[in-house]
Coordinates of C-alpha atoms and ligand atoms in Angstrom, one line a residue:
X1 CA 0.0 0.0 0.0
X2 CA 1.2 3.5 -0.7
X3 CA 1.9 5.9 2.2
X4 CA -1.2 6.9 4.2
X5 CA -1.1 10.5 5.2
X6 CA -3.5 11.8 7.9
X7 CA -4.0 15.4 9.0
X8 CA -5.1 15.4 12.6
X9 CA -6.5 18.1 14.8
X10 CA -6.6 18.3 18.6
X11 CA -8.3 21.0 20.7
X12 CA -9.7 19.1 23.7
X13 CA -8.2 21.3 26.4
X14 CA -5.7 24.2 26.2
X15 CA -3.5 23.2 23.3
X16 CA -4.4 24.0 19.8
X17 CA -2.7 21.3 17.7
X18 CA -2.5 19.9 14.2
X19 CA -0.2 17.3 12.7
X20 CA 0.4 15.4 9.6
X21 CA 1.5 11.8 10.1
X22 CA 2.5 9.1 7.6
X23 CA 1.5 5.5 8.2
X24 CA 0.7 6.2 11.8
X25 CA 4.3 6.5 12.9
X26 CA 6.2 9.0 10.9
X27 CA 5.6 12.6 12.0
X28 CA 5.8 14.9 9.0
X29 CA 4.7 17.9 11.2
X30 CA 3.5 18.4 14.7
X31 CA 2.4 22.0 15.6
X32 CA 1.3 22.8 19.1
X33 CA 0.1 26.2 20.2
X34 CA -0.1 26.1 24.0
X35 CA -2.4 28.4 25.9
X36 CA -0.8 27.5 29.2
X37 CA 0.7 31.0 29.8
X38 CA -2.7 32.6 29.2
X39 CA -4.4 30.3 31.7
X40 CA -1.5 30.5 34.3
X41 CA -2.8 33.7 35.8
X42 CA -6.1 32.0 36.6
X43 CA -4.3 29.0 38.2
X44 CA -5.9 26.6 35.8
X45 CA -7.7 26.3 32.4
X46 CA -10.5 28.9 31.9
X47 CA -12.8 27.0 29.6
X48 CA -14.5 30.0 27.9
X49 CA -11.1 31.6 27.1
X50 CA -9.7 28.3 25.9
X51 CA -12.4 27.9 23.2
X52 CA -12.1 31.4 22.0
X53 CA -8.3 31.1 21.8
X54 CA -8.7 27.9 19.8
X55 CA -10.9 29.9 17.3
X56 CA -8.2 32.5 17.0
X57 CA -5.4 30.0 16.5
X58 CA -6.7 26.9 14.7
X59 CA -6.6 28.2 11.2
X60 CA -2.9 29.2 11.5
X61 CA -2.0 26.0 13.3
X62 CA -3.6 23.7 10.6
X63 CA -2.0 25.8 7.8
X64 CA 1.4 25.5 9.5
X65 CA 1.0 21.7 9.9
X66 CA 0.4 21.3 6.2
X67 CA 3.3 23.7 5.3
X68 CA 5.8 22.1 7.6
X69 CA 4.9 18.6 6.3
X70 CA 5.2 20.0 2.7
X71 CA 1.9 18.6 1.7
X72 CA -1.4 20.1 0.5
X73 CA -4.9 18.9 1.2
X74 CA -4.7 16.9 -2.1
X75 CA -1.9 14.7 -0.6
X76 CA -4.0 13.5 2.3
X77 CA -5.8 10.2 2.7
X78 CA -7.9 11.0 5.8
X79 CA -8.7 13.6 8.4
X80 CA -8.8 13.0 12.1
X81 CA -10.0 15.1 15.1
X82 CA -10.3 14.6 18.8
X83 CA -14.0 14.0 19.5
X84 CA -13.7 13.7 23.3
X85 CA -13.3 13.6 26.2
X86 CA -12.5 17.2 26.9
X87 CA -13.9 20.7 27.3
X88 CA -17.1 20.9 25.2
X89 CA -16.4 24.4 23.9
X90 CA -12.9 23.5 23.0
X91 CA -13.7 20.2 21.3
X92 CA -16.3 21.8 18.9
X93 CA -13.7 24.2 17.5
X94 CA -11.5 21.4 16.3
X95 CA -14.5 19.3 15.1
X96 CA -15.9 22.2 13.1
X97 CA -12.5 22.9 11.5
X98 CA -12.3 19.2 10.6
X99 CA -15.8 19.1 9.2
X100 CA -15.1 22.2 7.1
X101 CA -12.0 20.5 5.7
X102 CA -14.0 17.4 5.0
X103 CA -16.5 19.3 2.9
X104 CA -13.6 20.8 0.9
X105 CA -11.8 17.5 0.4
X106 CA -14.4 14.7 0.6
X107 CA -11.8 12.7 2.7
X108 CA -12.9 10.3 5.4
X109 CA -13.1 12.1 8.8
X110 CA -12.2 10.0 11.8
X111 CA -13.3 11.0 15.3
X112 CA -10.8 10.0 17.9
X113 CA -11.0 9.5 21.7
X114 CA -8.3 11.7 23.3
X115 CA -7.2 8.9 25.7
X116 CA -6.8 6.5 22.7
X117 CA -4.6 9.2 21.2
X118 CA -2.4 9.3 24.3
X119 CA -2.1 5.5 24.1
X120 CA -1.0 5.7 20.5
X121 CA 1.5 8.5 21.1
X122 CA 4.0 5.6 21.7
X123 CA 3.9 4.4 18.1
X124 CA 5.3 7.6 16.5
X125 CA 7.4 7.9 19.7
X126 CA 9.2 4.7 18.8
X127 CA 8.9 4.2 15.1
X128 CA 11.2 1.2 15.2
X129 CA 9.7 -0.7 18.1
X130 CA 6.5 -2.7 18.0
X131 CA 4.9 -2.9 21.5
X132 CA 3.8 -6.4 22.3
X133 CA 0.3 -7.3 23.2
X134 CA -1.2 -8.0 25.7
X135 CA -0.2 -4.5 26.8
X136 CA -0.9 -2.8 30.0
X137 CA -1.4 0.9 29.5
X138 CA -1.4 3.6 32.2
X139 CA -2.9 6.8 30.9
X140 CA -2.1 9.7 33.3
X141 CA -3.2 13.1 32.3
X142 CA -4.8 16.2 33.8
X143 CA -8.2 14.7 33.5
X144 CA -7.6 11.0 33.7
X145 CA -5.8 8.2 35.5
X146 CA -6.7 5.0 33.7
X147 CA -5.4 1.4 33.7
X148 CA -6.2 -0.3 30.5
X149 CA -5.5 -3.8 29.2
X150 CA -5.1 -4.0 25.4
X151 CA -5.1 -7.5 23.9
X152 CA -4.7 -6.1 20.4
X153 CA -4.9 -2.8 18.5
X154 CA -8.0 -0.7 19.3
X155 CA -9.1 -3.2 21.9
X156 CA -9.5 -1.7 25.4
X157 CA -10.5 -3.3 28.7
X158 CA -10.7 -0.7 31.4
X159 CA -9.3 -2.3 34.6
X160 CA -9.7 0.8 36.8
X161 CA -9.2 4.5 37.2
X162 CA -9.2 7.3 39.6
X163 CA -12.2 7.7 41.9
X164 CA -11.6 11.4 42.4
X165 CA -8.7 13.6 41.3
X166 CA -6.7 12.6 38.3
X167 CA -2.9 12.3 38.9
X168 CA -2.2 15.4 36.9
X169 CA -5.0 17.3 38.7
X170 CA -3.4 16.3 42.0
X171 CA 0.0 17.8 40.7
X172 CA -1.8 20.9 39.6
X173 CA -3.7 21.4 42.9
X174 CA -0.7 20.7 45.1
X175 CA 1.4 23.1 43.1
X176 CA -1.2 25.7 43.8
X177 CA -1.1 24.9 47.5
X178 CA 2.7 25.4 47.4
X179 CA 2.4 28.5 45.4
X180 CA 4.3 27.1 42.5
X181 CA 2.0 28.1 39.7
X182 CA 0.3 26.4 36.7
X183 CA 0.8 23.8 35.1
X184 CA 1.7 22.1 38.3
X185 CA 3.4 19.0 37.1
X186 CA 6.6 20.4 35.7
X187 CA 6.8 22.9 38.7
X188 CA 6.5 20.2 41.3
X189 CA 9.0 18.1 39.4
X190 CA 11.5 20.9 39.4
X191 CA 11.0 21.8 43.1
X192 CA 11.2 18.0 44.0
X193 CA 14.7 17.8 42.5
X194 CA 16.0 19.7 45.5
X195 CA 13.8 18.0 48.1
X196 CA 13.7 15.0 50.3
X197 CA 11.2 12.3 49.5
X198 CA 11.2 11.0 53.0
X199 CA 10.6 14.3 54.8
X200 CA 6.8 13.9 54.9
X201 CA 4.9 10.6 55.2
X202 CA 2.1 11.4 52.9
X203 CA -0.6 8.7 52.6
X204 CA -1.0 6.2 49.7
X205 CA -4.5 5.0 48.8
X206 CA -3.8 1.5 47.7
X207 CA -7.5 0.5 47.3
X208 CA -6.5 -3.1 47.4
X209 CA -8.5 -5.6 45.4
X210 CA -9.3 -3.0 42.8
X211 CA -7.3 -1.3 40.0
X212 CA -8.6 2.1 41.1
X213 CA -6.8 5.1 42.3
X214 CA -7.6 8.0 44.7
X215 CA -5.5 11.1 45.1
X216 CA -7.8 13.5 47.0
X217 CA -6.7 12.1 50.4
X218 CA -3.1 12.8 49.5
X219 CA -3.9 16.3 48.4
X220 CA -5.8 16.9 51.6
X221 CA -2.8 15.6 53.6
X222 CA -0.6 18.1 51.9
X223 CA -3.1 20.9 52.6
X224 CA -3.2 19.9 56.3
X225 CA 0.6 20.0 56.5
X226 CA 0.7 23.4 54.8
X227 CA -1.9 24.8 57.2
X228 CA -0.1 23.4 60.3
X229 CA 3.2 24.9 59.2
X230 CA 1.6 28.2 58.4
X231 CA -0.2 28.3 61.8
X232 CA 3.2 27.8 63.5
X233 CA 4.5 30.8 61.4
X234 CA 7.1 28.6 59.6
X235 CA 8.3 28.8 56.1
X236 CA 7.0 26.0 53.9
X237 CA 9.7 23.5 53.0
X238 CA 8.4 23.6 49.4
X239 CA 11.1 21.3 47.9
X240 CA 10.6 18.6 50.5
X241 CA 6.9 18.8 50.3
X242 CA 7.0 18.6 46.5
X243 CA 9.4 15.6 46.6
X244 CA 7.4 13.7 49.3
X245 CA 4.1 14.3 47.4
X246 CA 5.6 13.3 44.0
X247 CA 7.0 10.1 45.7
X248 CA 3.6 9.2 47.0
X249 CA 2.0 9.6 43.5
X250 CA 4.8 7.7 41.7
X251 CA 4.9 4.9 44.3
X252 CA 1.1 4.2 43.9
X253 CA 1.1 4.5 40.1
X254 CA 4.1 2.3 39.5
X255 CA 3.2 -0.4 42.1
X256 CA -0.4 -0.8 40.8
X257 CA 0.5 -0.6 37.1
X258 CA 3.2 -3.3 37.4
X259 CA 0.9 -5.5 39.6
X260 CA -1.9 -5.2 37.0
X261 CA 0.6 -6.1 34.3
X262 CA 1.6 -9.2 36.1
X263 CA -1.9 -10.4 37.0
X264 CA -3.1 -9.9 33.5
X265 CA -0.1 -11.5 31.8
X266 CA 0.9 -8.4 29.9
X267 CA 4.0 -8.5 27.7
X268 CA 4.7 -4.8 27.7
X269 CA 3.8 -1.7 29.7
X270 CA 2.9 1.6 28.2
X271 CA 2.7 4.9 30.1
X272 CA 1.2 8.0 28.4
X273 CA -0.5 11.3 29.0
X274 CA 0.9 14.6 30.4
X275 CA 2.1 13.0 33.7
X276 CA 4.2 10.5 31.8
X277 CA 6.5 13.4 31.2
X278 CA 7.4 13.2 34.9
X279 CA 11.0 12.2 35.3
X280 CA 10.6 10.4 38.6
X281 CA 7.7 8.3 37.2
X282 CA 9.6 7.4 34.0
X283 CA 12.7 6.4 35.9
X284 CA 10.9 4.4 38.6
X285 CA 8.7 2.4 36.3
X286 CA 11.6 1.5 34.0
X287 CA 13.7 0.5 37.0
X288 CA 11.0 -1.7 38.6
X289 CA 9.4 -3.3 35.5
X290 CA 10.4 -6.8 34.4
X291 CA 8.6 -6.0 31.2
X292 CA 9.6 -3.6 28.4
X293 CA 8.2 -0.2 29.2
X294 CA 7.2 2.3 26.5
X295 CA 6.8 5.9 27.4
X296 CA 6.6 8.6 24.7
X297 CA 9.3 11.1 24.3
X298 CA 8.6 14.3 26.1
X299 CA 7.1 16.2 23.2
X300 CA 4.4 13.5 22.7
X301 CA 3.5 13.2 26.4
X302 CA 1.4 16.3 26.7
X303 CA -1.4 17.1 24.3
X304 CA -0.6 17.0 20.6
X305 CA -2.2 16.0 17.3
X306 CA 0.4 13.5 16.2
X307 CA -1.0 11.0 18.7
X308 CA -4.5 11.6 17.3
X309 CA -3.2 10.9 13.8
X310 CA -1.5 7.8 15.0
X311 CA -4.7 6.4 16.6
X312 CA -6.7 7.4 13.5
X313 CA -4.3 5.4 11.3
X314 CA -5.3 2.2 13.1
X315 CA -9.0 3.0 12.5
X316 CA -8.2 3.8 8.9
X317 CA -6.4 0.5 8.5
X318 CA -9.3 -1.4 10.0
X319 CA -11.7 0.3 7.5
X320 CA -13.8 1.9 10.2
X321 CA -16.4 4.3 8.9
X322 CA -17.4 7.4 10.8
X323 CA -20.6 9.3 10.3
X324 CA -20.0 12.9 9.5
X325 CA -22.7 14.3 11.7
X326 CA -20.9 13.4 14.9
X327 CA -21.0 15.6 17.9
X328 CA -18.3 16.3 20.6
X329 CA -18.3 13.7 23.4
X330 CA -17.0 15.6 26.5
X331 CA -17.3 12.6 28.8
X332 CA -16.4 9.8 26.3
X333 CA -14.9 6.8 28.1
X334 CA -12.1 4.9 26.3
X335 CA -13.6 1.5 26.9
X336 CA -17.2 0.4 27.3
X337 CA -19.1 2.4 24.8
Ligands
LIG1 O1 -2.3 15.0 28.7 P1 -2.2 16.4 29.1 O2 -1.3 17.4 28.4 O3 -3.7 17.0 29.1 C1 -4.8 16.3 29.5 O4 -5.3 15.5 28.6 O5 -5.2 16.5 30.6 O6 -1.9 16.4 30.7 C2 -1.7 17.6 31.4 C3 -1.3 17.2 32.8 C4 -1.3 18.4 33.8 O7 -2.0 18.1 34.9 C5 0.2 18.6 34.1 O8 0.4 19.2 35.4 C6 0.7 17.2 33.9 O9 0.0 16.7 32.8 N1 2.1 17.2 33.7 C7 3.0 16.7 34.6 C8 4.3 16.9 34.0 N2 4.1 17.6 32.8 C9 2.8 17.7 32.6 N3 2.9 16.1 35.7 C10 4.0 15.6 36.4 N4 5.2 15.9 36.0 C11 5.4 16.5 34.8 N5 6.7 16.7 34.3
LIG2 ZN1 -4.3 14.8 27.2

Protein backbone atom coordinates (compact mmCIF):
# COMPACT_ATOMS: atom_id res chain seq x y z
CA UNK A 1 0.00 0.00 0.00
CA UNK A 2 1.22 3.48 -0.67
CA UNK A 3 1.86 5.88 2.18
CA UNK A 4 -1.21 6.91 4.20
CA UNK A 5 -1.09 10.55 5.22
CA UNK A 6 -3.48 11.81 7.87
CA UNK A 7 -4.04 15.40 8.99
CA UNK A 8 -5.05 15.36 12.65
CA UNK A 9 -6.48 18.12 14.82
CA UNK A 10 -6.58 18.29 18.62
CA UNK A 11 -8.33 21.00 20.65
CA UNK A 12 -9.70 19.13 23.67
CA UNK A 13 -8.20 21.35 26.36
CA UNK A 14 -5.71 24.21 26.24
CA UNK A 15 -3.47 23.19 23.34
CA UNK A 16 -4.41 24.02 19.76
CA UNK A 17 -2.67 21.33 17.73
CA UNK A 18 -2.45 19.94 14.21
CA UNK A 19 -0.15 17.32 12.72
CA UNK A 20 0.44 15.37 9.55
CA UNK A 21 1.47 11.79 10.14
CA UNK A 22 2.47 9.12 7.63
CA UNK A 23 1.51 5.48 8.22
CA UNK A 24 0.67 6.22 11.83
CA UNK A 25 4.30 6.50 12.86
CA UNK A 26 6.24 9.04 10.85
CA UNK A 27 5.62 12.58 12.02
CA UNK A 28 5.76 14.94 9.04
CA UNK A 29 4.69 17.89 11.18
CA UNK A 30 3.46 18.42 14.72
CA UNK A 31 2.38 21.96 15.56
CA UNK A 32 1.25 22.77 19.10
CA UNK A 33 0.14 26.24 20.19
CA UNK A 34 -0.08 26.13 23.97
CA UNK A 35 -2.37 28.45 25.89
CA UNK A 36 -0.76 27.52 29.22
CA UNK A 37 0.69 30.98 29.77
CA UNK A 38 -2.68 32.60 29.18
CA UNK A 39 -4.37 30.33 31.73
CA UNK A 40 -1.53 30.52 34.27
CA UNK A 41 -2.82 33.73 35.77
CA UNK A 42 -6.09 31.97 36.63
CA UNK A 43 -4.28 29.00 38.19
CA UNK A 44 -5.93 26.57 35.75
CA UNK A 45 -7.72 26.30 32.43
CA UNK A 46 -10.46 28.92 31.94
CA UNK A 47 -12.83 27.03 29.56
CA UNK A 48 -14.47 30.01 27.86
CA UNK A 49 -11.11 31.59 27.11
CA UNK A 50 -9.74 28.29 25.90
CA UNK A 51 -12.39 27.87 23.20
CA UNK A 52 -12.07 31.45 22.04
CA UNK A 53 -8.30 31.12 21.82
CA UNK A 54 -8.72 27.91 19.78
CA UNK A 55 -10.91 29.86 17.34
CA UNK A 56 -8.18 32.48 16.96
CA UNK A 57 -5.38 29.97 16.48
CA UNK A 58 -6.74 26.89 14.73
CA UNK A 59 -6.57 28.18 11.19
CA UNK A 60 -2.91 29.17 11.45
CA UNK A 61 -1.98 25.95 13.25
CA UNK A 62 -3.55 23.75 10.57
CA UNK A 63 -1.96 25.77 7.79
CA UNK A 64 1.41 25.50 9.47
CA UNK A 65 1.05 21.74 9.93
CA UNK A 66 0.44 21.35 6.19
CA UNK A 67 3.30 23.68 5.27
CA UNK A 68 5.83 22.06 7.60
CA UNK A 69 4.87 18.63 6.26
CA UNK A 70 5.24 20.02 2.73
CA UNK A 71 1.88 18.64 1.70
CA UNK A 72 -1.37 20.10 0.46
CA UNK A 73 -4.88 18.86 1.19
CA UNK A 74 -4.67 16.88 -2.07
CA UNK A 75 -1.88 14.72 -0.64
CA UNK A 76 -3.96 13.52 2.30
CA UNK A 77 -5.80 10.21 2.70
CA UNK A 78 -7.88 11.02 5.78
CA UNK A 79 -8.67 13.65 8.39
CA UNK A 80 -8.82 13.02 12.11
CA UNK A 81 -10.01 15.05 15.05
CA UNK A 82 -10.35 14.62 18.80
CA UNK A 83 -14.02 14.03 19.50
CA UNK A 84 -13.70 13.75 23.30
CA UNK A 85 -13.28 13.61 26.21
CA UNK A 86 -12.46 17.25 26.90
CA UNK A 87 -13.95 20.70 27.29
CA UNK A 88 -17.13 20.91 25.16
CA UNK A 89 -16.45 24.42 23.87
CA UNK A 90 -12.87 23.51 22.96
CA UNK A 91 -13.71 20.21 21.28
CA UNK A 92 -16.26 21.79 18.92
CA UNK A 93 -13.68 24.20 17.53
CA UNK A 94 -11.49 21.35 16.28
CA UNK A 95 -14.47 19.31 15.13
CA UNK A 96 -15.90 22.20 13.14
CA UNK A 97 -12.55 22.88 11.51
CA UNK A 98 -12.26 19.21 10.57
CA UNK A 99 -15.79 19.11 9.19
CA UNK A 100 -15.08 22.19 7.09
CA UNK A 101 -11.97 20.54 5.68
CA UNK A 102 -14.00 17.40 5.01
CA UNK A 103 -16.49 19.33 2.88
CA UNK A 104 -13.63 20.79 0.89
CA UNK A 105 -11.77 17.51 0.39
CA UNK A 106 -14.37 14.69 0.60
CA UNK A 107 -11.82 12.73 2.66
CA UNK A 108 -12.89 10.30 5.40
CA UNK A 109 -13.07 12.06 8.78
CA UNK A 110 -12.21 9.99 11.83
CA UNK A 111 -13.32 11.04 15.34
CA UNK A 112 -10.78 9.95 17.94
CA UNK A 113 -10.97 9.45 21.67
CA UNK A 114 -8.33 11.67 23.30
CA UNK A 115 -7.21 8.86 25.65
CA UNK A 116 -6.83 6.52 22.70
CA UNK A 117 -4.62 9.25 21.22
CA UNK A 118 -2.43 9.26 24.34
CA UNK A 119 -2.07 5.47 24.12
CA UNK A 120 -1.03 5.71 20.47
CA UNK A 121 1.54 8.45 21.13
CA UNK A 122 3.95 5.58 21.70
CA UNK A 123 3.86 4.43 18.06
CA UNK A 124 5.26 7.62 16.50
CA UNK A 125 7.37 7.95 19.65
CA UNK A 126 9.21 4.71 18.85
CA UNK A 127 8.90 4.20 15.08
CA UNK A 128 11.23 1.18 15.19
CA UNK A 129 9.71 -0.67 18.11
CA UNK A 130 6.51 -2.67 18.02
CA UNK A 131 4.90 -2.87 21.48
CA UNK A 132 3.83 -6.43 22.28
CA UNK A 133 0.27 -7.33 23.20
CA UNK A 134 -1.24 -7.96 25.67
CA UNK A 135 -0.18 -4.55 26.76
CA UNK A 136 -0.94 -2.81 30.05
CA UNK A 137 -1.44 0.92 29.54
CA UNK A 138 -1.40 3.57 32.24
CA UNK A 139 -2.87 6.81 30.92
CA UNK A 140 -2.12 9.66 33.31
CA UNK A 141 -3.20 13.14 32.32
CA UNK A 142 -4.78 16.25 33.79
CA UNK A 143 -8.25 14.72 33.55
CA UNK A 144 -7.64 10.97 33.66
CA UNK A 145 -5.81 8.19 35.45
CA UNK A 146 -6.74 4.95 33.71
CA UNK A 147 -5.39 1.42 33.74
CA UNK A 148 -6.22 -0.27 30.48
CA UNK A 149 -5.53 -3.75 29.18
CA UNK A 150 -5.07 -3.99 25.40
CA UNK A 151 -5.11 -7.46 23.88
CA UNK A 152 -4.71 -6.11 20.36
CA UNK A 153 -4.89 -2.82 18.48
CA UNK A 154 -7.95 -0.69 19.33
CA UNK A 155 -9.07 -3.22 21.93
CA UNK A 156 -9.46 -1.73 25.40
CA UNK A 157 -10.51 -3.28 28.68
CA UNK A 158 -10.66 -0.71 31.44
CA UNK A 159 -9.32 -2.27 34.62
CA UNK A 160 -9.75 0.79 36.81
CA UNK A 161 -9.17 4.47 37.19
CA UNK A 162 -9.24 7.31 39.63
CA UNK A 163 -12.24 7.66 41.91
CA UNK A 164 -11.62 11.37 42.43
CA UNK A 165 -8.73 13.60 41.31
CA UNK A 166 -6.66 12.56 38.31
CA UNK A 167 -2.92 12.29 38.93
CA UNK A 168 -2.21 15.43 36.88
CA UNK A 169 -4.98 17.28 38.67
CA UNK A 170 -3.36 16.35 42.00
CA UNK A 171 -0.04 17.76 40.74
CA UNK A 172 -1.80 20.94 39.65
CA UNK A 173 -3.71 21.37 42.93
CA UNK A 174 -0.72 20.68 45.15
CA UNK A 175 1.39 23.08 43.06
CA UNK A 176 -1.24 25.72 43.80
CA UNK A 177 -1.09 24.94 47.53
CA UNK A 178 2.67 25.35 47.42
CA UNK A 179 2.36 28.55 45.38
CA UNK A 180 4.31 27.08 42.48
CA UNK A 181 1.96 28.11 39.66
CA UNK A 182 0.35 26.39 36.67
CA UNK A 183 0.76 23.85 35.10
CA UNK A 184 1.69 22.14 38.31
CA UNK A 185 3.36 18.96 37.12
CA UNK A 186 6.59 20.43 35.74
CA UNK A 187 6.81 22.91 38.67
CA UNK A 188 6.46 20.16 41.28
CA UNK A 189 9.02 18.06 39.43
CA UNK A 190 11.50 20.94 39.45
CA UNK A 191 10.95 21.75 43.13
CA UNK A 192 11.18 18.05 44.02
CA UNK A 193 14.65 17.81 42.49
CA UNK A 194 16.05 19.69 45.47
CA UNK A 195 13.84 18.01 48.06
CA UNK A 196 13.75 14.95 50.31
CA UNK A 197 11.23 12.25 49.46
CA UNK A 198 11.15 10.97 53.04
CA UNK A 199 10.62 14.26 54.85
CA UNK A 200 6.83 13.85 54.93
CA UNK A 201 4.92 10.57 55.22
CA UNK A 202 2.10 11.37 52.88
CA UNK A 203 -0.64 8.71 52.57
CA UNK A 204 -0.98 6.24 49.69
CA UNK A 205 -4.49 5.03 48.84
CA UNK A 206 -3.81 1.46 47.73
CA UNK A 207 -7.50 0.50 47.29
CA UNK A 208 -6.46 -3.13 47.35
CA UNK A 209 -8.51 -5.63 45.43
CA UNK A 210 -9.26 -3.01 42.77
CA UNK A 211 -7.28 -1.32 40.03
CA UNK A 212 -8.64 2.06 41.08
CA UNK A 213 -6.78 5.09 42.33
CA UNK A 214 -7.58 7.97 44.66
CA UNK A 215 -5.51 11.11 45.05
CA UNK A 216 -7.82 13.46 46.95
CA UNK A 217 -6.70 12.15 50.38
CA UNK A 218 -3.09 12.81 49.45
CA UNK A 219 -3.94 16.33 48.35
CA UNK A 220 -5.81 16.94 51.63
CA UNK A 221 -2.85 15.61 53.61
CA UNK A 222 -0.57 18.13 51.88
CA UNK A 223 -3.10 20.88 52.60
CA UNK A 224 -3.22 19.91 56.29
CA UNK A 225 0.56 19.99 56.53
CA UNK A 226 0.70 23.40 54.81
CA UNK A 227 -1.89 24.82 57.21
CA UNK A 228 -0.14 23.37 60.26
CA UNK A 229 3.20 24.85 59.24
CA UNK A 230 1.62 28.20 58.42
CA UNK A 231 -0.17 28.26 61.80
CA UNK A 232 3.20 27.84 63.46
CA UNK A 233 4.49 30.75 61.38
CA UNK A 234 7.07 28.56 59.64
CA UNK A 235 8.27 28.84 56.06
CA UNK A 236 7.03 26.01 53.88
CA UNK A 237 9.75 23.50 52.99
CA UNK A 238 8.40 23.57 49.44
CA UNK A 239 11.06 21.33 47.92
CA UNK A 240 10.64 18.60 50.52
CA UNK A 241 6.86 18.79 50.29
CA UNK A 242 6.95 18.56 46.50
CA UNK A 243 9.39 15.62 46.63
CA UNK A 244 7.39 13.72 49.27
CA UNK A 245 4.12 14.34 47.40
CA UNK A 246 5.59 13.29 44.04
CA UNK A 247 7.02 10.15 45.66
CA UNK A 248 3.57 9.18 46.99
CA UNK A 249 2.01 9.56 43.51
CA UNK A 250 4.82 7.72 41.72
CA UNK A 251 4.86 4.91 44.29
CA UNK A 252 1.14 4.17 43.85
CA UNK A 253 1.12 4.54 40.05
CA UNK A 254 4.14 2.31 39.50
CA UNK A 255 3.21 -0.36 42.05
CA UNK A 256 -0.37 -0.75 40.84
CA UNK A 257 0.51 -0.64 37.15
CA UNK A 258 3.16 -3.33 37.45
CA UNK A 259 0.90 -5.50 39.63
CA UNK A 260 -1.88 -5.22 37.04
CA UNK A 261 0.57 -6.11 34.26
CA UNK A 262 1.64 -9.22 36.13
CA UNK A 263 -1.88 -10.37 37.04
CA UNK A 264 -3.09 -9.93 33.46
CA UNK A 265 -0.09 -11.54 31.82
CA UNK A 266 0.93 -8.41 29.93
CA UNK A 267 4.00 -8.55 27.69
CA UNK A 268 4.66 -4.82 27.70
CA UNK A 269 3.80 -1.75 29.71
CA UNK A 270 2.88 1.61 28.25
CA UNK A 271 2.70 4.92 30.12
CA UNK A 272 1.23 7.96 28.37
CA UNK A 273 -0.49 11.30 29.02
CA UNK A 274 0.86 14.56 30.42
CA UNK A 275 2.06 13.05 33.71
CA UNK A 276 4.17 10.50 31.80
CA UNK A 277 6.53 13.45 31.21
CA UNK A 278 7.40 13.18 34.90
CA UNK A 279 11.01 12.17 35.30
CA UNK A 280 10.59 10.35 38.60
CA UNK A 281 7.69 8.30 37.22
CA UNK A 282 9.59 7.42 34.05
CA UNK A 283 12.73 6.38 35.90
CA UNK A 284 10.93 4.38 38.57
CA UNK A 285 8.73 2.36 36.27
CA UNK A 286 11.62 1.49 33.96
CA UNK A 287 13.71 0.50 36.97
CA UNK A 288 11.02 -1.69 38.57
CA UNK A 289 9.41 -3.28 35.54
CA UNK A 290 10.42 -6.77 34.45
CA UNK A 291 8.64 -6.04 31.16
CA UNK A 292 9.62 -3.63 28.39
CA UNK A 293 8.22 -0.17 29.18
CA UNK A 294 7.20 2.26 26.47
CA UNK A 295 6.84 5.92 27.38
CA UNK A 296 6.56 8.56 24.65
CA UNK A 297 9.35 11.12 24.25
CA UNK A 298 8.56 14.33 26.14
CA UNK A 299 7.10 16.20 23.18
CA UNK A 300 4.44 13.51 22.74
CA UNK A 301 3.48 13.19 26.44
CA UNK A 302 1.40 16.33 26.72
CA UNK A 303 -1.42 17.10 24.31
CA UNK A 304 -0.56 17.05 20.62
CA UNK A 305 -2.17 16.05 17.34
CA UNK A 306 0.45 13.54 16.16
CA UNK A 307 -0.96 11.04 18.66
CA UNK A 308 -4.47 11.63 17.33
CA UNK A 309 -3.22 10.91 13.80
CA UNK A 310 -1.46 7.75 15.04
CA UNK A 311 -4.69 6.41 16.56
CA UNK A 312 -6.68 7.42 13.50
CA UNK A 313 -4.32 5.41 11.30
CA UNK A 314 -5.31 2.20 13.10
CA UNK A 315 -9.00 2.98 12.51
CA UNK A 316 -8.21 3.80 8.88
CA UNK A 317 -6.41 0.46 8.45
CA UNK A 318 -9.33 -1.37 10.00
CA UNK A 319 -11.65 0.34 7.53
CA UNK A 320 -13.81 1.91 10.23
CA UNK A 321 -16.39 4.30 8.90
CA UNK A 322 -17.38 7.35 10.83
CA UNK A 323 -20.59 9.29 10.32
CA UNK A 324 -20.00 12.92 9.46
CA UNK A 325 -22.71 14.30 11.70
CA UNK A 326 -20.88 13.41 14.91
CA UNK A 327 -20.95 15.64 17.94
CA UNK A 328 -18.34 16.34 20.61
CA UNK A 329 -18.35 13.74 23.40
CA UNK A 330 -17.02 15.63 26.46
CA UNK A 331 -17.28 12.57 28.75
CA UNK A 332 -16.43 9.79 26.29
CA UNK A 333 -14.90 6.79 28.14
CA UNK A 334 -12.14 4.93 26.31
CA UNK A 335 -13.63 1.51 26.91
CA UNK A 336 -17.17 0.41 27.33
CA UNK A 337 -19.11 2.41 24.75
O1 LIG B 1 -2.26 15.00 28.71
P1 LIG B 1 -2.23 16.42 29.13
O2 LIG B 1 -1.32 17.37 28.41
O3 LIG B 1 -3.66 17.04 29.10
C1 LIG B 1 -4.81 16.32 29.46
O4 LIG B 1 -5.26 15.49 28.64
O5 LIG B 1 -5.23 16.53 30.62
O6 LIG B 1 -1.85 16.40 30.69
C2 LIG B 1 -1.72 17.59 31.41
C3 LIG B 1 -1.33 17.24 32.83
C4 LIG B 1 -1.32 18.43 33.77
O7 LIG B 1 -2.05 18.09 34.93
C5 LIG B 1 0.15 18.63 34.07
O8 LIG B 1 0.39 19.16 35.36
C6 LIG B 1 0.68 17.22 33.95
O9 LIG B 1 -0.01 16.69 32.84
N1 LIG B 1 2.12 17.20 33.70
C7 LIG B 1 3.02 16.67 34.56
C8 LIG B 1 4.30 16.91 34.01
N2 LIG B 1 4.15 17.55 32.81
C9 LIG B 1 2.80 17.72 32.64
N3 LIG B 1 2.86 16.06 35.74
C10 LIG B 1 3.95 15.64 36.39
N4 LIG B 1 5.20 15.85 35.95
C11 LIG B 1 5.44 16.47 34.77
N5 LIG B 1 6.69 16.67 34.33
ZN1 LIG C 1 -4.30 14.80 27.16
